[in-house]
Short mmCIF file of C-alpha atoms in Angstrom, two decimals:
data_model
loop_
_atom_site.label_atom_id
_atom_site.label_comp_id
_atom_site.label_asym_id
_atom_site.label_seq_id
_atom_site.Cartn_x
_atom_site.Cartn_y
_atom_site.Cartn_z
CA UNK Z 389 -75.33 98.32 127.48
CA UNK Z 390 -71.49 99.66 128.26
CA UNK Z 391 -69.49 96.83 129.41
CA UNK Z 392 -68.36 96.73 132.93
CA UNK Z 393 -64.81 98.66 134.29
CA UNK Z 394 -62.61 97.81 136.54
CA UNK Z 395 -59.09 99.04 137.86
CA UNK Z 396 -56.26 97.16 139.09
CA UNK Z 397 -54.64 98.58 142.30
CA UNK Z 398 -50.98 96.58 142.64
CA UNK Z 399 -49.70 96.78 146.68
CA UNK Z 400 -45.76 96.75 147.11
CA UNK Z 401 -42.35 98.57 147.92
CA UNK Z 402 -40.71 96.15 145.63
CA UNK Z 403 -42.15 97.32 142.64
CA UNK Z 404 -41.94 100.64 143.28
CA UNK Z 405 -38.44 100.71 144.38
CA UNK Z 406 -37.79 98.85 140.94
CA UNK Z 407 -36.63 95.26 142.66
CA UNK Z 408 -39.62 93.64 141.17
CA UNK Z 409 -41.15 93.83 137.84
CA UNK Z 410 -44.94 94.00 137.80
CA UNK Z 411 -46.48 90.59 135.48
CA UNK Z 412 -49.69 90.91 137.25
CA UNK Z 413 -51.11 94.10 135.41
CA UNK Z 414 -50.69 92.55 131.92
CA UNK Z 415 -52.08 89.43 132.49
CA UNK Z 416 -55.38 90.63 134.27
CA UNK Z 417 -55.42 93.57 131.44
CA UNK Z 418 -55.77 90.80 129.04
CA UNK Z 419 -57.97 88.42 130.90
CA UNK Z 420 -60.40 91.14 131.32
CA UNK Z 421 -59.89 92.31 128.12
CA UNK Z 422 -60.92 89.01 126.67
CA UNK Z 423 -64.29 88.75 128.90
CA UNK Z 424 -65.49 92.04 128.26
CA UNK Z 425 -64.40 93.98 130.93
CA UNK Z 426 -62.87 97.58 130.82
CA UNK Z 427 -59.82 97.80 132.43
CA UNK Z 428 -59.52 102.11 132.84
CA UNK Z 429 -57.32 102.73 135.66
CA UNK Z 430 -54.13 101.17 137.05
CA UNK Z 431 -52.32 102.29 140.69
CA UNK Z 432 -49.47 101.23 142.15
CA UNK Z 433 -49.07 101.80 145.63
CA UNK Z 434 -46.48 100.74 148.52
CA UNK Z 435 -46.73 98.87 151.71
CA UNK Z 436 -48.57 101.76 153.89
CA UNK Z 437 -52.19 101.27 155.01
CA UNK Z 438 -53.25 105.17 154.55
CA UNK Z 439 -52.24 104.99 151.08
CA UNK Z 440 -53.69 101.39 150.41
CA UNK Z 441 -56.90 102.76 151.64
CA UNK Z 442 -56.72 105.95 149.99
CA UNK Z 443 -56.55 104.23 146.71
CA UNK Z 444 -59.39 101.50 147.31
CA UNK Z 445 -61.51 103.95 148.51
CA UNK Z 446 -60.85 106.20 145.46
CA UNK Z 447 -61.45 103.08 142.90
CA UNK Z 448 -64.21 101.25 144.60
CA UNK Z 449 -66.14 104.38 144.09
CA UNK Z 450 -65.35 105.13 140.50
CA UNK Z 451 -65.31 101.50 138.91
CA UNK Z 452 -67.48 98.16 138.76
CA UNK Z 453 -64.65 95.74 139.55
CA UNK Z 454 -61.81 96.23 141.64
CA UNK Z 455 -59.02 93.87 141.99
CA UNK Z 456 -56.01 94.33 143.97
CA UNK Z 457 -52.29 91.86 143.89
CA UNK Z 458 -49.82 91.65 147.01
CA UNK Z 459 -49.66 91.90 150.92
CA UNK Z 460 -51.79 88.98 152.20
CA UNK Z 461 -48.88 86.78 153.04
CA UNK Z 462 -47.58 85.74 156.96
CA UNK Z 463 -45.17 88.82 157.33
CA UNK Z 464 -45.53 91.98 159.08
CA UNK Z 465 -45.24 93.69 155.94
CA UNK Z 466 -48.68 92.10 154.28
CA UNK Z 467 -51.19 94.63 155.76
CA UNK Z 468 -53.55 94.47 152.63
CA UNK Z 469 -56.37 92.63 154.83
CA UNK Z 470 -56.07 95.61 157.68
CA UNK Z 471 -56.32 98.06 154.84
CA UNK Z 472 -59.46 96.69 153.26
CA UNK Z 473 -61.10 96.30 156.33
CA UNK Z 474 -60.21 99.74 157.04
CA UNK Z 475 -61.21 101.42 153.97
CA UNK Z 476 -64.35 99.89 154.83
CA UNK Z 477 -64.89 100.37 157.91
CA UNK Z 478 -65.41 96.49 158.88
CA UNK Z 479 -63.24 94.38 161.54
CA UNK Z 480 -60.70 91.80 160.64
CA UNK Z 481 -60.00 88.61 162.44
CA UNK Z 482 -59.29 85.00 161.77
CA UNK Z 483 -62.03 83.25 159.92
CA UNK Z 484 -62.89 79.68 161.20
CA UNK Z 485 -63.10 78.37 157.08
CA UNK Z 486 -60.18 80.04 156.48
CA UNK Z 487 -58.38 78.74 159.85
CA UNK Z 488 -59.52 75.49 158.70
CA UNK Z 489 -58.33 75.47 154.88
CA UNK Z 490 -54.79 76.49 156.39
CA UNK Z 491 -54.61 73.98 159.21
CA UNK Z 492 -55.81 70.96 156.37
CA UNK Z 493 -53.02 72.20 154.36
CA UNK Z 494 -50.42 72.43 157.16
CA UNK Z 495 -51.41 69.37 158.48
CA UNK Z 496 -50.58 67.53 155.30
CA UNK Z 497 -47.21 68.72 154.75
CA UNK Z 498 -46.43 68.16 158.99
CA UNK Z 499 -46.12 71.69 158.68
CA UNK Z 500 -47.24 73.81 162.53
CA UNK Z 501 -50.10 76.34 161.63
CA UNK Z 502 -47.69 79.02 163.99
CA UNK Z 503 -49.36 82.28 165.06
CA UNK Z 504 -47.46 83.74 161.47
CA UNK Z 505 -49.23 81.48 159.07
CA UNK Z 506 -52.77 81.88 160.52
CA UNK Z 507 -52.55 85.68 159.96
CA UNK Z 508 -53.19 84.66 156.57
CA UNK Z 509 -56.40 83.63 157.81
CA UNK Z 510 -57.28 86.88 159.01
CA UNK Z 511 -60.65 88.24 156.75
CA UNK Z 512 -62.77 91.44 156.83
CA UNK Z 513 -66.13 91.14 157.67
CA UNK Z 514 -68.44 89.63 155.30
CA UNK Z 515 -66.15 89.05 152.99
CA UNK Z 516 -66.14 85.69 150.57
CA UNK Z 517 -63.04 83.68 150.28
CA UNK Z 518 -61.21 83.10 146.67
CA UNK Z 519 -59.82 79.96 146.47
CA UNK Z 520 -56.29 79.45 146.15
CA UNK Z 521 -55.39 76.25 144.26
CA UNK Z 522 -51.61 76.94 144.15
CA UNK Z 523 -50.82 77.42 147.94
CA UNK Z 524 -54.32 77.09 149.75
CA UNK Z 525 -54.16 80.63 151.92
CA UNK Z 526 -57.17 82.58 150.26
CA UNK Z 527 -57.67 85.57 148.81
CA UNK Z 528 -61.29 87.20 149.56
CA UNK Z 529 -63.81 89.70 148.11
CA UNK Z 530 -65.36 92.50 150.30
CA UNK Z 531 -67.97 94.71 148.24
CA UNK Z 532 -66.58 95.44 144.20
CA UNK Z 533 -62.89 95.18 145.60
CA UNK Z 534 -61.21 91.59 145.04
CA UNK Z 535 -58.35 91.28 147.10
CA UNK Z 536 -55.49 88.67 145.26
CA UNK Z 537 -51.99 87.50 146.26
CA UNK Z 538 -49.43 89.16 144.83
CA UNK Z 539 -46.75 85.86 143.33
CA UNK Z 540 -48.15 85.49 139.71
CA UNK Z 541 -49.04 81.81 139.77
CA UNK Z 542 -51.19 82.29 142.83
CA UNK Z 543 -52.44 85.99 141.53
CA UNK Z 544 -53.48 84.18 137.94
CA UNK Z 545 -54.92 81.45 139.19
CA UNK Z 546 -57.54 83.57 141.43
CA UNK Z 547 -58.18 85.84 138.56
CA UNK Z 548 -59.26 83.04 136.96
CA UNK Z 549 -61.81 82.07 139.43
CA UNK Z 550 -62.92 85.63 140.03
CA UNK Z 551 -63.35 86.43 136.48
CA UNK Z 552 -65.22 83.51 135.91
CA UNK Z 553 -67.94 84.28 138.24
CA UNK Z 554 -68.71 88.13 136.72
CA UNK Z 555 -70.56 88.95 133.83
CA UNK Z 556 -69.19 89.28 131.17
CA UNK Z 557 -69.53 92.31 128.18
CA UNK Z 558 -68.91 92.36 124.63
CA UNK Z 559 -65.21 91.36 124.11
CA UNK Z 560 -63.01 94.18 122.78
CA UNK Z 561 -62.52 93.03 118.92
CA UNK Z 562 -58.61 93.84 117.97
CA UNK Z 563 -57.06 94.09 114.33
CA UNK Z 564 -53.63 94.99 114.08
CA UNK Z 565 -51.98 96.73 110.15
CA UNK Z 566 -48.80 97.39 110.10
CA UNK Z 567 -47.53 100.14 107.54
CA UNK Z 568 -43.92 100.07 106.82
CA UNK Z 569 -44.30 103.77 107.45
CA UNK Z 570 -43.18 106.34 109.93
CA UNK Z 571 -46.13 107.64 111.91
CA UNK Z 572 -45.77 111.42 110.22
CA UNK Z 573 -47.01 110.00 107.76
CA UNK Z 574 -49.74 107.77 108.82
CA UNK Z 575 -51.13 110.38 110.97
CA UNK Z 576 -53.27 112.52 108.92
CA UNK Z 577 -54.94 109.92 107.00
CA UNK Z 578 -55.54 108.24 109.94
CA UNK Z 579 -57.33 111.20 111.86
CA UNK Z 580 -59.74 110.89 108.99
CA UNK Z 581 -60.24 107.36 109.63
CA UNK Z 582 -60.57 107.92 113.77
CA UNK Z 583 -62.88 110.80 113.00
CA UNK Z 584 -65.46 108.74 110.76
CA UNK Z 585 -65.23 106.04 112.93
CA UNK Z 586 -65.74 107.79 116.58
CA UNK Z 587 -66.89 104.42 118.32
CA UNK Z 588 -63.53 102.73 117.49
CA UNK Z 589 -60.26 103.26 119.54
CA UNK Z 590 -58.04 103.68 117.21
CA UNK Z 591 -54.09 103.61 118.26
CA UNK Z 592 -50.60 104.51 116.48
CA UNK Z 593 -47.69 102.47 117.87
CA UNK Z 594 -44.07 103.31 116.01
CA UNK Z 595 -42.04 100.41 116.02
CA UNK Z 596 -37.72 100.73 115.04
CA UNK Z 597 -35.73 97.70 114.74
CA UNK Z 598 -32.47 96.84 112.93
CA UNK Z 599 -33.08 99.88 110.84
CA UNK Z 600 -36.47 99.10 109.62
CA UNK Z 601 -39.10 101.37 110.90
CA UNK Z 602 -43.01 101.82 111.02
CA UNK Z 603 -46.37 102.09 112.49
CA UNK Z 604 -48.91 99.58 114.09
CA UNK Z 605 -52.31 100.63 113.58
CA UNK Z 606 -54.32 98.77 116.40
CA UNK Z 607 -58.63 99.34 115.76
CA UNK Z 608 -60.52 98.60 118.48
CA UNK Z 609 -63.97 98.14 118.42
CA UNK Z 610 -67.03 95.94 119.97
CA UNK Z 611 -68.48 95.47 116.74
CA UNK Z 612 -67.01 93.44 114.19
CA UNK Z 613 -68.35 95.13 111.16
CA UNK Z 614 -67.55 98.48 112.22
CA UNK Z 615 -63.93 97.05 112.73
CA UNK Z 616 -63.83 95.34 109.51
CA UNK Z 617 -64.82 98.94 107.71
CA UNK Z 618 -62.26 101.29 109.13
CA UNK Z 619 -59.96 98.33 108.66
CA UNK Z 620 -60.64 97.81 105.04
CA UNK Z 621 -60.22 101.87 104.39
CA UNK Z 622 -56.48 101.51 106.05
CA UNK Z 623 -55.52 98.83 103.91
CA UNK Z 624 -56.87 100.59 101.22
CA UNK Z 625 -54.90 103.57 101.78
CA UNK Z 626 -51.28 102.19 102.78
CA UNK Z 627 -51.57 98.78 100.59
CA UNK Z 628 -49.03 95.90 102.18
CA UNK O 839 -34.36 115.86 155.62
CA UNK O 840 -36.60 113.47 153.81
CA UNK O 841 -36.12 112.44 150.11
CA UNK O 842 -37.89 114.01 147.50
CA UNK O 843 -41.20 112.30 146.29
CA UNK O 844 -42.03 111.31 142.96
CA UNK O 845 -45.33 109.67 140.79
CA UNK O 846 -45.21 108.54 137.61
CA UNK O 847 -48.00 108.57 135.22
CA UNK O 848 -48.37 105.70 132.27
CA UNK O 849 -50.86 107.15 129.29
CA UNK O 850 -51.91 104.83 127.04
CA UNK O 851 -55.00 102.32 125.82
CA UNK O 852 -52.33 99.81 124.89
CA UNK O 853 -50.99 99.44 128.36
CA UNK O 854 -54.68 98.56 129.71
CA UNK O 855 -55.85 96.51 127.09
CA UNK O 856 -52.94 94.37 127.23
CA UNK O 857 -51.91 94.34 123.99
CA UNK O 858 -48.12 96.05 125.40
CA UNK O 859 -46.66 94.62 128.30
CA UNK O 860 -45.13 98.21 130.00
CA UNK O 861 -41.65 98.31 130.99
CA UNK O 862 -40.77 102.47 131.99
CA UNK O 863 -42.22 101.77 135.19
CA UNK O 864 -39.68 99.92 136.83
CA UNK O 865 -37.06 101.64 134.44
CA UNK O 866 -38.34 105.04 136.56
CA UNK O 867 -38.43 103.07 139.33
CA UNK O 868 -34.58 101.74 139.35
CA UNK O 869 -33.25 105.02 138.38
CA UNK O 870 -35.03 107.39 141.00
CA UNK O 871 -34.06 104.52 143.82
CA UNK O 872 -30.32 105.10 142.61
CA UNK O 873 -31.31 108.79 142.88
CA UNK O 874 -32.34 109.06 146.31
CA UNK O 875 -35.96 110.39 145.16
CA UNK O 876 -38.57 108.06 146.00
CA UNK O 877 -41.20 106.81 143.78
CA UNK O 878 -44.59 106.39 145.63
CA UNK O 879 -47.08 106.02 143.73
CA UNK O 880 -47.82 105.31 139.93
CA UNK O 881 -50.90 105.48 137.75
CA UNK O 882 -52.09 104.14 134.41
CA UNK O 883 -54.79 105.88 132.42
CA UNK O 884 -55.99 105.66 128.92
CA UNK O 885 -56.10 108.23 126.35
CA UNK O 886 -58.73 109.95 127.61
CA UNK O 887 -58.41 113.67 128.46
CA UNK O 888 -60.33 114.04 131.54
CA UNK O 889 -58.74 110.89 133.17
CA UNK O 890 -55.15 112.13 132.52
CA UNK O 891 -55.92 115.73 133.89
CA UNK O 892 -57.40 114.44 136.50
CA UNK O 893 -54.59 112.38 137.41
CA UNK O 894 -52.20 114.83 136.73
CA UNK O 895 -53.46 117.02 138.62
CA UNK O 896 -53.87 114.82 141.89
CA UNK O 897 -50.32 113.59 141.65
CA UNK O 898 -48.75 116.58 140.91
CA UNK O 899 -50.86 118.13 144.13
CA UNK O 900 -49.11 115.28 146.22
CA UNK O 901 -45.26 114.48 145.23
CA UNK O 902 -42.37 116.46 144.64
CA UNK O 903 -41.62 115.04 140.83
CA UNK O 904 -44.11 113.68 138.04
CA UNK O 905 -42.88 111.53 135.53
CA UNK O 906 -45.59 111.07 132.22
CA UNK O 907 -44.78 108.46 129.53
CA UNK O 908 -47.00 108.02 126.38
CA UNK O 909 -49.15 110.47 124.07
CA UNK O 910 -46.59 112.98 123.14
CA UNK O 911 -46.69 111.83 118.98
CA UNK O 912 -48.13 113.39 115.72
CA UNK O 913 -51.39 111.34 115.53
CA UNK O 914 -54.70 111.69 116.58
CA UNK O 915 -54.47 109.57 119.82
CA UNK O 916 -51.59 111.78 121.42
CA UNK O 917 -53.67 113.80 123.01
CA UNK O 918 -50.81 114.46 125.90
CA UNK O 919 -49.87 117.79 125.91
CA UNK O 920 -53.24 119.16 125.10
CA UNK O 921 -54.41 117.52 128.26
CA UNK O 922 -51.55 119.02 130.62
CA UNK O 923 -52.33 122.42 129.46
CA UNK O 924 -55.61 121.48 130.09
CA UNK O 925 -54.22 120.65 133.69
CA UNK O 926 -52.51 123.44 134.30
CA UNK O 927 -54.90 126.12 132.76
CA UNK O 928 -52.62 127.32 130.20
CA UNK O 929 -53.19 127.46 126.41
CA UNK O 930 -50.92 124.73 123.62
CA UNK O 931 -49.53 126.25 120.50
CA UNK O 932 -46.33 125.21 117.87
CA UNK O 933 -43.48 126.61 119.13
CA UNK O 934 -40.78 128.41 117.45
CA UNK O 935 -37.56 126.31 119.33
CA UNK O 936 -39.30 122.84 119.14
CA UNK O 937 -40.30 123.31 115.65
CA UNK O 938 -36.76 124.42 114.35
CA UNK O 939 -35.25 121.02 116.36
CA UNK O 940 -37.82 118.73 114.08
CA UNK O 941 -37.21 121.36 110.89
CA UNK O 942 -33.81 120.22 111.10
CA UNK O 943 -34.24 116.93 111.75
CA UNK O 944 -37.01 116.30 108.77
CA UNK O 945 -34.45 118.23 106.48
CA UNK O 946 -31.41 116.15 107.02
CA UNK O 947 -33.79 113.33 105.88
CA UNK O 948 -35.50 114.44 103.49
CA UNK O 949 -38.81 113.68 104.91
CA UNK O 950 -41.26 117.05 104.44
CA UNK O 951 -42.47 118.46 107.76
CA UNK O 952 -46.36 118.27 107.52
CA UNK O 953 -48.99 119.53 109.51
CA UNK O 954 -48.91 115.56 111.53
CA UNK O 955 -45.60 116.13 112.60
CA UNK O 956 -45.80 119.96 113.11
CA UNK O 957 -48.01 118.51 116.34
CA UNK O 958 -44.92 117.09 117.89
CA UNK O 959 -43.57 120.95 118.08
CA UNK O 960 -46.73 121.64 120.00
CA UNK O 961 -45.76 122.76 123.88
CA UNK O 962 -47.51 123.55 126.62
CA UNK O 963 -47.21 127.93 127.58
CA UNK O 964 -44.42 128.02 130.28
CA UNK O 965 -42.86 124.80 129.82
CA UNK O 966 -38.91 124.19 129.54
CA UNK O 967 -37.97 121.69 126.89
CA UNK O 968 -36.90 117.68 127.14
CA UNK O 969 -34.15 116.55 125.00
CA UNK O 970 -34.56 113.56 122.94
CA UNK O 971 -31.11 112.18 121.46
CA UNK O 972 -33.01 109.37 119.76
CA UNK O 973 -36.00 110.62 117.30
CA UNK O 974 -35.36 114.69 118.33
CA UNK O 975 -39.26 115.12 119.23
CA UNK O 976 -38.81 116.65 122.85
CA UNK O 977 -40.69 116.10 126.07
CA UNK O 978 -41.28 118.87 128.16
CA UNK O 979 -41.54 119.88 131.61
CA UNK O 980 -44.40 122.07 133.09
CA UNK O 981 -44.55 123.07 136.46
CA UNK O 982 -43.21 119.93 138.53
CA UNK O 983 -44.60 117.28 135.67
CA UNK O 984 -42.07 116.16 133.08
CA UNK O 985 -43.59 114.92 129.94
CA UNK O 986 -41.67 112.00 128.38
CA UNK O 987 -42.81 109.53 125.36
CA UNK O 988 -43.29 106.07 125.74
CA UNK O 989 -41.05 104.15 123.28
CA UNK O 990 -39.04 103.22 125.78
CA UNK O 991 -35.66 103.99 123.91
CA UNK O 992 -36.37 107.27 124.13
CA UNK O 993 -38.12 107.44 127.37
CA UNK O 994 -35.20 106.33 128.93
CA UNK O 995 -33.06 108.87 127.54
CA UNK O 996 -35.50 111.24 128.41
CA UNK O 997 -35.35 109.90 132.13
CA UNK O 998 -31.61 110.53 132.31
CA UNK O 999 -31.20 114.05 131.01
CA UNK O 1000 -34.18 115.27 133.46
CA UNK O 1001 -33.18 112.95 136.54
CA UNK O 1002 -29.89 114.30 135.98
CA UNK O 1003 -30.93 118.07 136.64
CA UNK O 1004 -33.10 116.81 139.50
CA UNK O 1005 -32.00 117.24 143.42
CA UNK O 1006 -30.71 113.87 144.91
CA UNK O 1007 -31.74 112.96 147.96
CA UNK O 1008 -30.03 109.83 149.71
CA UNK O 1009 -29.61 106.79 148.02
CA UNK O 1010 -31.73 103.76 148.99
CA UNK O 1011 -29.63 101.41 150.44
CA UNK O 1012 -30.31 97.50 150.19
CA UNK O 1013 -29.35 94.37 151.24
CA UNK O 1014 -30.97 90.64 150.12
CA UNK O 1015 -30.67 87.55 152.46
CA UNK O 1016 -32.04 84.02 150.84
CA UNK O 1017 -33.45 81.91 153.29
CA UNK O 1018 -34.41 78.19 152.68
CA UNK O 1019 -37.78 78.23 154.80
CA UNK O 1020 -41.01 79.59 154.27
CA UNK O 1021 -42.56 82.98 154.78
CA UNK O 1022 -44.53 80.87 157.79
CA UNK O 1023 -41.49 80.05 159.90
CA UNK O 1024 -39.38 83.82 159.01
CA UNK O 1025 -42.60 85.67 159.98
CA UNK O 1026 -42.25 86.11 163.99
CA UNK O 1027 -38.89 86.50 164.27
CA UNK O 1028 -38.85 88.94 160.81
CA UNK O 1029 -41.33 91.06 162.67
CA UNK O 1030 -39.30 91.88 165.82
CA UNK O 1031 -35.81 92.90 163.84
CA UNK O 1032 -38.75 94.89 161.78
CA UNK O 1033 -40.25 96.59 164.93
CA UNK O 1034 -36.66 97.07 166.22
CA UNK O 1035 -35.96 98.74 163.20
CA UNK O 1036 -38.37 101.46 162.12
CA UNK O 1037 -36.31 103.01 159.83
CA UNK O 1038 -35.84 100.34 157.78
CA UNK O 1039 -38.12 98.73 155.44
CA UNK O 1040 -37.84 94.87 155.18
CA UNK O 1041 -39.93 93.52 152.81
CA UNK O 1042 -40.34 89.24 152.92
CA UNK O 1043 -40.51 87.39 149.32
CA UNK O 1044 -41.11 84.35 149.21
CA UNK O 1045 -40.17 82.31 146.11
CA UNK O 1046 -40.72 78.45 144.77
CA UNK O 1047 -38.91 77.00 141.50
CA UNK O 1048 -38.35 73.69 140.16
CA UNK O 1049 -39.36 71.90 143.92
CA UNK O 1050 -37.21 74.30 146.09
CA UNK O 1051 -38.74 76.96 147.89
CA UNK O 1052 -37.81 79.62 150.07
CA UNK O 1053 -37.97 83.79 150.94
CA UNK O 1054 -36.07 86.44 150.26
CA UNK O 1055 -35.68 89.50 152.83
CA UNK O 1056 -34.87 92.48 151.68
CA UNK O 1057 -33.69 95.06 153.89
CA UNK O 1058 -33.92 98.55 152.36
CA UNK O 1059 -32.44 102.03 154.42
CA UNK O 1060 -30.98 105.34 154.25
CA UNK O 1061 -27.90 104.57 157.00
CA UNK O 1062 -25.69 101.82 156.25
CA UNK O 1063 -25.02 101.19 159.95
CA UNK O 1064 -28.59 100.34 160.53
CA UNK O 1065 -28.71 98.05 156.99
CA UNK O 1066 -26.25 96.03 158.50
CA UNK O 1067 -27.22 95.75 162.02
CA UNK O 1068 -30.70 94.30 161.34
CA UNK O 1069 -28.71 91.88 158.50
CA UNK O 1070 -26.45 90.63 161.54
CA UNK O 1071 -29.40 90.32 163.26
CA UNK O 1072 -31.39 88.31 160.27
CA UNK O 1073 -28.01 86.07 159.67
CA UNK O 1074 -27.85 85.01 163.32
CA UNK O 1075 -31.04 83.72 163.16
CA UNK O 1076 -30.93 82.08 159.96
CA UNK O 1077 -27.67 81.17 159.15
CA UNK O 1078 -26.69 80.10 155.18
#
């Protein structure tokens, strides 16, 4: 059976204006790598609700797993909820269990649930809440899509309780050669190896550093003997 | 008249799988802002033909500018510029120019041009040449997609001789206040300067480190007069 895919779709101006550096791709790419799941597609997108929907739309369709990072904070600018509901087709409005993790949390610190905060209480319809153990506000899922917040501590810590819950695939097996090498010369050898071995991803990375330069040869494979073979035939042919 | 648009394209398994933490996003990203061209959207596939045409395609359909990084190498998994000829409907062959640059370069080396590297020389029909100071192996640019590698030394340089060719539109302008409340107690107020100013985009981030906690507004627009009017507006309310 093909594992499971998934894309990530990441929601803010700040990245794409370069303010902000995205964390939040890498770390799901290598939680999901690490249960199984196929992470094929990433989109960035900014704060705008036809585009946010646009993309959701596009992914939900095309993949298992969707999971989105940013825009479901108190602002105006955190319109991810609208857009999900939108894209489909459901109403959004504050959810009593939602309302009521927020006030708990509020009341502790003597903090006022103000008409700001409980928009973070706002949910599609029939969505489930994620659980936030960092800040409390939730995320949710509607359908395939899982909708996360977008500060990494929060973001990682409802991946984690996401991920948990799906199955699971084969886990991508990863061996790693490197060949003190440029890749010019790596390359046709190689092709042989890719060729023979057509259910392996097999990549090239060139690496340069102080003056020393060479080649990463990354094999990728769900099955560990197959791995170990195409492996064995690249040592054998560029020796450490 | 409004900016030019841009999209930028990752390629590459590595990106998705985790193994390489991408960083020529928000390179792209901080140099188009400076630029005046703005990025809106950006995409990460995996060496797969049909998903990269497909993507290339789409974005190059919607935005002014496409930026590609990744797959432009001699081995077997740089399947880039096959797959934008495949995009564009034109054939890929070794061409004379591109060849000559790496003839050149192999000879003052020493290192033989063989048939791995020859690939590097292969460009798309119609397409204008990318310089690459670094390794000499050139990008190209097809239509309104520029094709750039993905060692980020040299996508970078890439970035600059292209962007530099490139019509500017106005430069994002932006302006960061630090407040020492939440997002909960900014959000109302935040959210009239923000429908006061529809020009403008203020984006609210709200941070937490070592016990202190806070959110950052950033007000980003075109006219400097309107910048600083909602900032007057956002100090008054929440003095330092």
């Amino acid at each position: 059976m093909p594992n499971p895919t998934a894309a990530m779709l990441v929601i803010g101006d700040e990245i794409l204006s370069g303010r902000t550096r995205d964390s939040n791709m890498n770390h799901l790419a290598k939680v999901l790598t690490a249960a199984g799941i196929d992470l094929k597609e990433a989109r960035v997108v900014s704060d705008d609700q036809t585009a946010i929907v646009a993309a959701v739309q596009a992914l939900s369709a095309a993949y298992d797993h969707v999971f989105t990072s940013g825009g479901i904070g108190p602002t105006h600018d955190d319109i991810t909820a609208d857009a999900i509901g939108a894209a489909f087709g459901v109403s959004v409005g504050v959810r009593d269990d939602a309302r009521a993790l927020l006030q708990a949390h509020y009341d502790r610190s003597g903090t006022t649930l103000n008409e700001a905060r409980l928009r973070m209480a706002r949910i599609p319809e029939g969505a489930a809440l994620i659980d936030n153990p960092v800040s409390t506000a939730p995320g949710f899922t509607l359908g395939n899509v899982n909708v996360m917040a977008g500060v990494p501590a929060v973001f990682e810590a409802m991946v984690a309780s996401v991920v948990s819950k799906l199955a699971h695939g084969a886990p991508l097996l990863s061996e790693t050669w490197s060949i003190m090498r440029g890749e010019g010369d790596v390359a046709e050898p190689l092709s042989r190896i890719a060729r023979d071995h057509p259910d392996l991803s097999i990549g090239s990375y060139p690496f340069q550093k102080d003056g020393i330069y060479g080649t990463n040869i990354v094999i990728r494979g769900m099955e560990a003997a197959r791995v170990s073979d195409a492996m064995a035939q690249l040592r054998a042919l560029f020796p450490a």
